Amino acid sequence: MNFSYIFIIAVSMATCVCASDEVVVPPGVVKELRDKVVSPEYDKYNLPIINGRSGPVSVGIQVTFTHIGDIDDLALSFHADLFLIMIWNDARLTFQHSAPVFLPSDFMKQIWVPSLYIANEIKSEKHDVPRPSSSLLIAPNGDIRASERISVKATCDFDFRDFPMDSQHCSLRFQSYAYPQNRVKFRFDNMTSPISKYFNCTSDIGVRILGSELQVQQHFPISMQDMSTNDTVVVEPGLGTYSEVEIFLRFKRRIISYMINLYIPANLIIVMSWLGFWIPRNLVPARATLAITTVLTFATLILSAVKGFPQVAYIKAIDVAFAIGFFMVFAALFEFTAVCYFGKRDEAAPADARRCRFRAETIDFYAKLAFPCFYLIFTIVYISYYVPNAVMSAASLF
């Protein structure tokens, strides 16, 4: 189907997503940190000490989308590539120096790291070509910034009732797995944490996209105005309460291609079926060819188009348009049949009893008025209902 929802870049903490100033860190600082994590005083299974006690550890989340696509209406899922950044403080890893230390990704295996997972994911993977796409930054005050590039396939409840004038609302839910809310609390970091001063980028909500706008299969542009976030607490029955942050994504479909490929051809076929009303009723081959051709052409248009439509059990906006359109061209064929029938009766009737002639001729007269008027009224009602409905649906997320 015509879906691909939003969004490589090299993973370098000094370039790409957010730039940082290059600094030279004495080798002794790296050795000092390595000695600390292997010392008996440091236990990576214990939470960092906050104000003299364990937890709750405040973990800032930053997300940068690089691609969104592979929208699957049957599996109710979408795919996203993103940079996931977590920021927290571990006072056990402070050191004496004026600049942060960039460490290899394998260093994360030796320290405490928040147990974050994506609650609505179906499948996810980390990128490791040509090397693992992750990095670690530790500031002198113990602030830690861990970054990873991941690909996620997540679930989404699509609603295609307004298709192809629809807006889809999807989300990514980042939740604490091992620690309840009183031990670890997630929040979106809007670049206000002290460690963020080393990076030249900002975000009001902790979520960014590469560039000013991303395309979703060329039908769904998305910008920062189409994103919002929420910090909440999720109650897992029998398990407790866990901190969660959620990114809401709104994808509004561009309808121009559907107008060119579907709506305009369908309307032209309907209008073409009305031309038979102006063809004299005695030219049966001409009218029959026109009526049958329009019916078969419209049926072919529907059959070829529905292959790329979402296969759902309820009625979509395009289904209504096609149903009424097919009814119009079939009604034109039926009108031609009625004209032929009453015309034959008129010719077979005696001259003094040809009331049927008036009926046969007036069928075409009233059809010239009734068919365009009915379809015009339908078009006005169709646009009045679905266009505002799509706009309200798109705005409901915010």
Short mmCIF file of C-alpha atoms in Angstrom, two decimals:
data_model
loop_
_atom_site.label_atom_id
_atom_site.label_comp_id
_atom_site.label_asym_id
_atom_site.label_seq_id
_atom_site.Cartn_x
_atom_site.Cartn_y
_atom_site.Cartn_z
CA MET A 1 0.00 0.00 0.00
CA ASN A 2 1.04 3.64 -0.32
CA PHE A 3 2.45 3.96 3.15
CA SER A 4 5.88 4.64 4.49
CA TYR A 5 5.92 6.57 7.68
CA ILE A 6 8.78 9.19 8.24
CA PHE A 7 12.84 9.24 8.31
CA ILE A 8 22.14 7.23 7.67
CA ILE A 9 23.97 9.01 9.33
CA ALA A 10 27.29 8.16 10.94
CA VAL A 11 27.11 7.75 14.66
CA SER A 12 29.56 10.13 16.14
CA MET A 13 28.99 12.00 19.33
CA ALA A 14 31.11 14.82 17.99
CA THR A 15 29.21 15.27 14.72
CA CYS A 16 25.86 14.54 12.98
CA VAL A 17 22.89 14.73 15.36
CA CYS A 18 24.38 17.32 17.68
CA ALA A 19 27.84 18.74 17.30
CA SER A 20 30.26 19.07 20.18
CA ASP A 21 33.57 20.81 20.53
CA GLU A 22 36.59 18.56 20.23
CA VAL A 23 38.55 18.29 23.48
CA VAL A 24 41.70 16.48 24.45
CA VAL A 25 41.32 14.34 27.56
CA PRO A 26 44.43 13.12 29.36
CA PRO A 27 44.81 9.32 29.16
CA GLY A 28 44.96 9.22 32.96
CA VAL A 29 41.28 10.20 33.20
CA VAL A 30 40.17 7.20 31.15
CA LYS A 31 42.33 4.91 33.27
CA GLU A 32 40.86 6.45 36.42
CA LEU A 33 37.33 5.68 35.25
CA ARG A 34 38.24 2.13 34.29
CA ASP A 35 39.79 1.57 37.71
CA LYS A 36 36.64 2.87 39.39
CA VAL A 37 34.25 0.52 37.61
CA VAL A 38 36.36 -2.54 38.45
CA SER A 39 36.91 -1.55 42.07
CA PRO A 40 34.96 -3.29 44.86
CA GLU A 41 33.29 0.04 45.73
CA TYR A 42 31.46 0.13 42.38
CA ASP A 43 28.62 -2.30 41.78
CA LYS A 44 26.93 -1.97 38.41
CA TYR A 45 23.89 -3.82 39.75
CA ASN A 46 23.17 -1.10 42.32
CA LEU A 47 21.45 2.15 41.39
CA PRO A 48 23.48 5.37 41.58
CA ILE A 49 23.34 7.19 44.88
CA ILE A 50 21.09 10.26 44.70
CA ASN A 51 21.30 12.70 47.60
CA GLY A 52 22.76 10.04 49.86
CA ARG A 53 20.24 7.34 49.02
CA SER A 54 19.36 4.96 46.21
CA GLY A 55 16.81 6.31 43.71
CA PRO A 56 14.71 7.51 42.27
CA VAL A 57 17.21 8.02 39.47
CA SER A 58 16.05 10.68 37.00
CA VAL A 59 16.79 9.57 33.45
CA GLY A 60 16.46 12.06 30.61
CA ILE A 61 15.41 10.73 27.20
CA GLN A 62 16.27 12.29 23.85
CA VAL A 63 15.15 10.82 20.52
CA THR A 64 16.19 11.80 17.00
CA PHE A 65 14.29 10.18 14.13
CA THR A 66 16.22 9.48 10.94
CA HIS A 67 13.59 7.44 9.10
CA ILE A 68 10.06 6.09 9.48
CA GLY A 69 8.52 3.71 6.99
CA ASP A 70 7.13 0.26 6.18
CA ILE A 71 3.65 1.05 7.42
CA ASP A 72 1.77 -2.25 7.46
CA ASP A 73 -1.98 -1.90 7.83
CA LEU A 74 -2.45 -5.67 8.09
CA ALA A 75 0.10 -6.16 10.85
CA LEU A 76 -0.84 -2.77 12.36
CA SER A 77 2.80 -1.75 12.63
CA PHE A 78 5.35 0.79 11.45
CA HIS A 79 9.15 0.92 11.30
CA ALA A 80 11.42 3.66 12.65
CA ASP A 81 15.16 4.29 12.71
CA LEU A 82 16.24 6.56 15.51
CA PHE A 83 18.99 7.72 17.83
CA LEU A 84 18.10 7.00 21.45
CA ILE A 85 19.98 9.01 24.06
CA MET A 86 19.72 8.48 27.82
CA ILE A 87 21.14 10.96 30.33
CA TRP A 88 21.53 10.33 34.04
CA ASN A 89 23.96 11.05 36.88
CA ASP A 90 26.16 8.54 38.67
CA ALA A 91 28.15 10.28 41.40
CA ARG A 92 30.39 7.22 41.67
CA LEU A 93 31.98 8.14 38.33
CA THR A 94 33.06 11.73 39.04
CA PHE A 95 36.61 12.75 38.15
CA GLN A 96 38.86 15.82 38.19
CA HIS A 97 38.95 17.38 34.75
CA SER A 98 37.27 20.23 32.89
CA ALA A 99 36.05 18.27 29.88
CA PRO A 100 33.88 15.19 29.35
CA VAL A 101 35.33 11.84 28.36
CA PHE A 102 34.19 9.91 25.29
CA LEU A 103 34.41 6.19 25.92
CA PRO A 104 33.89 3.15 23.68
CA SER A 105 30.48 1.52 23.70
CA ASP A 106 31.70 -1.64 25.47
CA PHE A 107 32.30 0.50 28.56
CA MET A 108 28.51 0.51 29.08
CA LYS A 109 28.68 -3.16 30.02
CA GLN A 110 30.74 -2.22 33.07
CA ILE A 111 28.47 0.48 34.53
CA TRP A 112 24.87 0.78 35.68
CA VAL A 113 22.56 1.58 32.75
CA PRO A 114 18.79 2.22 32.93
CA SER A 115 16.72 -0.79 31.89
CA LEU A 116 14.63 0.88 29.23
CA TYR A 117 12.49 -0.94 26.68
CA ILE A 118 9.90 0.05 24.08
CA ALA A 119 6.56 -1.19 25.37
CA ASN A 120 4.77 -1.33 22.02
CA GLU A 121 7.62 -2.80 20.01
CA ILE A 122 7.27 -5.92 17.91
CA LYS A 123 10.94 -6.18 17.03
CA SER A 124 14.01 -3.99 17.51
CA GLU A 125 17.70 -4.22 16.72
CA LYS A 126 20.88 -2.25 17.25
CA HIS A 127 23.10 -1.30 14.34
CA ASP A 128 26.61 -2.75 14.32
CA VAL A 129 27.86 -2.20 10.74
CA PRO A 130 30.72 -1.52 10.33
CA ARG A 131 31.02 -1.03 14.11
CA PRO A 132 28.43 -0.89 16.90
CA SER A 133 26.53 2.39 16.51
CA SER A 134 26.68 3.48 20.11
CA SER A 135 28.82 5.74 22.25
CA LEU A 136 29.23 6.91 25.83
CA LEU A 137 30.07 10.30 27.28
CA ILE A 138 30.84 10.91 30.95
CA ALA A 139 31.13 14.44 32.35
CA PRO A 140 33.34 15.40 35.32
CA ASN A 141 30.31 15.73 37.62
CA GLY A 142 29.22 12.15 36.90
CA ASP A 143 26.61 12.96 34.25
CA ILE A 144 26.42 10.14 31.71
CA ARG A 145 25.15 10.37 28.15
CA ALA A 146 24.62 7.03 26.38
CA SER A 147 23.65 7.05 22.73
CA GLU A 148 22.57 4.18 20.46
CA ARG A 149 21.16 3.92 16.98
CA ILE A 150 18.34 1.42 16.79
CA SER A 151 15.64 0.23 14.39
CA VAL A 152 12.20 -0.46 15.80
CA LYS A 153 9.11 -2.15 14.44
CA ALA A 154 6.23 -1.04 16.66
CA THR A 155 2.50 -1.53 16.80
CA CYS A 156 0.06 1.22 15.85
CA ASP A 157 -3.74 1.32 15.84
CA PHE A 158 -4.51 2.63 12.37
CA ASP A 159 -7.90 4.07 11.52
CA PHE A 160 -8.67 4.13 7.79
CA ARG A 161 -12.25 5.37 7.90
CA ASP A 162 -11.21 8.64 6.25
CA PHE A 163 -8.82 7.02 3.76
CA PRO A 164 -7.32 8.61 1.67
CA MET A 165 -7.96 11.83 3.62
CA ASP A 166 -6.82 10.21 6.83
CA SER A 167 -4.34 11.16 9.50
CA GLN A 168 -2.69 8.35 11.44
CA HIS A 169 -1.74 8.69 15.08
CA CYS A 170 1.07 6.40 16.23
CA SER A 171 3.36 6.41 19.23
CA LEU A 172 6.52 4.98 20.74
CA ARG A 173 6.34 4.14 24.44
CA PHE A 174 9.62 4.03 26.37
CA GLN A 175 9.17 2.33 29.72
CA SER A 176 11.28 1.20 32.65
CA TYR A 177 11.53 -2.57 32.72
CA ALA A 178 13.35 -3.64 35.89
CA TYR A 179 12.78 -0.72 38.22
CA PRO A 180 9.43 0.72 39.40
CA GLN A 181 8.72 4.43 39.49
CA ASN A 182 10.11 4.93 42.99
CA ARG A 183 13.51 3.69 41.81
CA VAL A 184 13.82 5.06 38.26
CA LYS A 185 11.87 7.91 36.66
CA PHE A 186 12.05 8.70 32.95
CA ARG A 187 11.49 12.16 31.48
CA PHE A 188 12.12 13.86 28.17
CA ASP A 189 15.28 15.95 28.29
CA ASN A 190 14.95 19.26 26.45
CA MET A 191 18.71 19.87 26.45
CA THR A 192 18.66 21.60 29.83
CA SER A 193 20.82 19.07 31.67
CA PRO A 194 24.41 20.18 32.45
CA ILE A 195 25.94 17.64 30.08
CA SER A 196 23.98 19.14 27.19
CA LYS A 197 26.18 22.24 27.17
CA TYR A 198 28.78 20.16 25.32
CA PHE A 199 26.38 19.75 22.37
CA ASN A 200 25.21 22.47 20.02
CA CYS A 201 21.56 21.53 19.59
CA THR A 202 18.26 22.25 21.29
CA SER A 203 14.80 20.78 21.52
CA ASP A 204 11.72 21.94 23.37
CA ILE A 205 10.35 18.42 23.89
CA GLY A 206 13.42 16.17 23.73
CA VAL A 207 12.48 14.82 20.30
CA ARG A 208 14.02 15.83 16.98
CA ILE A 209 14.00 14.80 13.35
CA LEU A 210 16.85 15.03 10.89
CA GLY A 211 16.17 18.06 8.74
CA SER A 212 13.13 20.29 8.82
CA GLU A 213 10.82 17.59 7.45
CA LEU A 214 10.85 13.87 6.78
CA GLN A 215 8.82 12.00 4.18
CA VAL A 216 6.83 8.85 4.79
CA GLN A 217 6.72 6.93 1.50
CA GLN A 218 6.30 10.29 -0.24
CA HIS A 219 2.73 10.53 1.06
CA PHE A 220 3.28 11.57 4.65
CA PRO A 221 5.52 14.56 5.40
CA ILE A 222 6.23 15.00 9.08
CA SER A 223 7.77 17.91 10.94
CA MET A 224 8.26 18.88 14.56
CA GLN A 225 4.71 20.29 14.60
CA ASP A 226 3.48 16.72 14.10
CA MET A 227 5.13 15.43 17.26
CA SER A 228 4.30 15.68 20.94
CA THR A 229 5.43 13.92 24.10
CA ASN A 230 4.00 12.80 27.40
CA ASP A 231 5.48 11.64 30.71
CA THR A 232 3.24 9.26 32.58
CA VAL A 233 3.09 6.36 34.99
CA VAL A 234 1.89 2.95 33.86
CA VAL A 235 0.26 0.57 36.31
CA GLU A 236 1.01 -3.07 35.58
CA PRO A 237 -1.54 -5.23 37.45
CA GLY A 238 0.26 -7.33 40.02
CA LEU A 239 3.65 -5.84 39.13
CA GLY A 240 3.53 -2.23 40.34
CA THR A 241 3.85 1.20 38.73
CA TYR A 242 6.53 2.02 36.17
CA SER A 243 7.68 5.27 34.64
CA GLU A 244 6.95 5.79 30.95
CA VAL A 245 7.55 8.44 28.34
CA GLU A 246 5.65 8.43 25.07
CA ILE A 247 6.23 10.08 21.69
CA PHE A 248 3.11 10.79 19.66
CA LEU A 249 3.50 10.94 15.89
CA ARG A 250 0.89 12.30 13.50
CA PHE A 251 1.04 11.35 9.84
CA LYS A 252 -1.29 13.23 7.50
CA ARG A 253 -1.61 11.71 4.06
CA ARG A 254 -1.01 13.82 0.98
CA ILE A 255 -4.11 13.36 -1.15
CA ILE A 256 -2.83 14.86 -4.41
CA SER A 257 -1.78 11.52 -5.94
CA TYR A 258 -5.17 10.00 -5.11
CA MET A 259 -6.89 12.97 -6.70
CA ILE A 260 -4.91 12.56 -9.91
CA ASN A 261 -5.02 8.76 -10.12
CA LEU A 262 -8.46 7.98 -8.68
CA TYR A 263 -10.89 10.81 -7.98
CA ILE A 264 -10.44 12.76 -11.21
CA PRO A 265 -10.58 9.67 -13.53
CA ALA A 266 -13.62 8.35 -11.65
CA ASN A 267 -15.45 11.66 -12.01
CA LEU A 268 -14.61 11.88 -15.70
CA ILE A 269 -16.03 8.40 -16.26
CA ILE A 270 -19.22 9.40 -14.45
CA VAL A 271 -19.60 12.57 -16.52
CA MET A 272 -18.89 10.57 -19.69
CA SER A 273 -21.77 8.23 -18.84
CA TRP A 274 -24.14 11.23 -18.93
CA LEU A 275 -23.28 12.01 -22.56
CA GLY A 276 -25.65 9.24 -23.58
CA PHE A 277 -28.60 11.40 -22.48
CA TRP A 278 -27.89 13.74 -25.42
CA ILE A 279 -27.52 10.94 -27.99
CA PRO A 280 -30.81 10.31 -29.87
CA ARG A 281 -32.51 7.22 -28.56
CA ASN A 282 -32.72 5.68 -32.01
CA LEU A 283 -28.91 5.45 -32.12
CA VAL A 284 -28.95 2.35 -29.99
CA PRO A 285 -25.42 1.03 -30.85
CA ALA A 286 -23.81 4.34 -29.88
CA ARG A 287 -25.64 4.64 -26.58
CA ALA A 288 -25.19 0.97 -25.74
CA THR A 289 -21.44 1.14 -26.39
CA LEU A 290 -21.06 4.26 -24.26
CA ALA A 291 -23.13 2.92 -21.35
CA ILE A 292 -21.44 -0.49 -21.23
CA THR A 293 -17.97 0.99 -21.70
CA THR A 294 -18.36 3.37 -18.76
CA VAL A 295 -19.59 0.58 -16.49
CA LEU A 296 -16.71 -1.73 -17.42
CA THR A 297 -14.13 1.07 -17.21
CA PHE A 298 -15.30 2.11 -13.76
CA ALA A 299 -15.29 -1.50 -12.58
CA THR A 300 -11.72 -1.90 -13.87
CA LEU A 301 -10.67 1.28 -12.07
CA ILE A 302 -12.08 -0.03 -8.80
CA LEU A 303 -10.50 -3.48 -9.12
CA SER A 304 -7.07 -2.06 -9.93
CA ALA A 305 -7.22 0.55 -7.18
CA VAL A 306 -8.38 -1.61 -4.27
CA LYS A 307 -5.24 -3.76 -4.52
CA GLY A 308 -3.29 -0.91 -2.94
CA PHE A 309 -5.92 0.01 -0.35
CA PRO A 310 -5.85 -1.01 3.32
CA GLN A 311 -7.74 -4.27 3.68
CA VAL A 312 -10.05 -3.54 6.61
CA ALA A 313 -13.53 -4.71 7.56
CA TYR A 314 -15.14 -1.26 7.84
CA ILE A 315 -16.09 1.25 5.15
CA LYS A 316 -13.50 3.81 4.04
CA ALA A 317 -14.11 7.21 2.46
CA ILE A 318 -12.84 5.98 -0.89
CA ASP A 319 -15.28 3.05 -0.71
CA VAL A 320 -18.20 5.46 -0.43
CA ALA A 321 -16.97 7.48 -3.42
CA PHE A 322 -16.49 4.37 -5.53
CA ALA A 323 -19.84 2.88 -4.51
CA ILE A 324 -21.79 6.01 -5.46
CA GLY A 325 -19.73 6.43 -8.62
CA PHE A 326 -20.45 2.88 -9.75
CA PHE A 327 -24.11 3.39 -8.91
CA MET A 328 -24.16 6.48 -11.15
CA VAL A 329 -22.68 4.78 -14.21
CA PHE A 330 -24.85 1.70 -13.70
CA ALA A 331 -27.92 3.95 -13.32
CA ALA A 332 -27.02 5.57 -16.64
CA LEU A 333 -27.00 2.11 -18.21
CA PHE A 334 -30.33 1.33 -16.59
CA GLU A 335 -31.71 4.66 -17.87
CA PHE A 336 -30.68 3.72 -21.40
CA THR A 337 -32.45 0.36 -21.01
CA ALA A 338 -35.61 2.11 -19.82
CA VAL A 339 -35.53 4.52 -22.76
CA CYS A 340 -35.19 1.63 -25.21
CA TYR A 341 -38.02 -0.29 -23.57
CA PHE A 342 -40.52 2.54 -23.52
CA GLY A 343 -39.39 3.63 -26.99
CA LYS A 344 -40.17 0.20 -28.42
CA ARG A 345 -43.55 0.21 -26.74
CA ASP A 346 -44.23 3.62 -28.20
CA GLU A 347 -43.37 2.49 -31.72
CA ALA A 348 -45.58 -0.61 -31.42
CA ALA A 349 -48.57 1.30 -30.04
CA PRO A 350 -51.31 2.69 -32.30
CA ALA A 351 -51.00 6.31 -33.26
CA ASP A 352 -53.93 7.31 -31.05
CA ALA A 353 -52.46 5.57 -27.96
CA ARG A 354 -48.84 6.73 -27.94
CA ARG A 355 -48.71 8.09 -24.47
CA CYS A 356 -45.57 6.00 -23.97
CA ARG A 357 -43.73 8.23 -26.47
CA PHE A 358 -44.00 11.11 -24.08
CA ARG A 359 -42.67 8.95 -21.26
CA ALA A 360 -39.71 7.64 -23.27
CA GLU A 361 -38.62 11.10 -24.36
CA THR A 362 -39.05 12.66 -20.96
CA ILE A 363 -36.83 10.03 -19.32
CA ASP A 364 -33.83 11.54 -21.08
CA PHE A 365 -35.01 15.06 -20.27
CA TYR A 366 -35.26 14.42 -16.55
CA ALA A 367 -32.07 12.33 -16.52
CA LYS A 368 -30.13 15.32 -17.88
CA LEU A 369 -31.17 17.24 -14.77
CA ALA A 370 -31.45 14.55 -12.11
CA PHE A 371 -28.12 12.78 -12.60
CA PRO A 372 -25.83 15.87 -12.39
CA CYS A 373 -27.88 17.39 -9.56
CA PHE A 374 -27.83 14.20 -7.51
CA TYR A 375 -24.08 13.74 -7.98
CA LEU A 376 -23.39 17.39 -7.21
CA ILE A 377 -25.33 17.10 -3.95
CA PHE A 378 -23.48 13.90 -3.08
CA THR A 379 -20.10 15.54 -3.80
CA ILE A 380 -20.93 18.50 -1.55
CA VAL A 381 -22.06 16.21 1.28
CA TYR A 382 -19.02 13.95 0.78
CA ILE A 383 -16.54 16.82 0.97
CA SER A 384 -18.41 18.50 3.84
CA TYR A 385 -18.31 15.33 5.90
CA TYR A 386 -14.92 13.78 5.23
CA VAL A 387 -12.68 16.82 4.87
CA PRO A 388 -13.64 18.48 8.22
CA ASN A 389 -13.70 15.03 9.82
CA ALA A 390 -10.12 14.41 8.66
CA VAL A 391 -9.04 17.83 9.92
CA MET A 392 -10.60 17.26 13.34
CA SER A 393 -9.07 13.79 13.53
CA ALA A 394 -5.64 15.21 12.76
CA ALA A 395 -6.03 17.93 15.39
CA SER A 396 -7.36 15.61 18.10
CA LEU A 397 -3.85 14.43 18.96
CA PHE A 398 -2.92 17.92 20.11
#
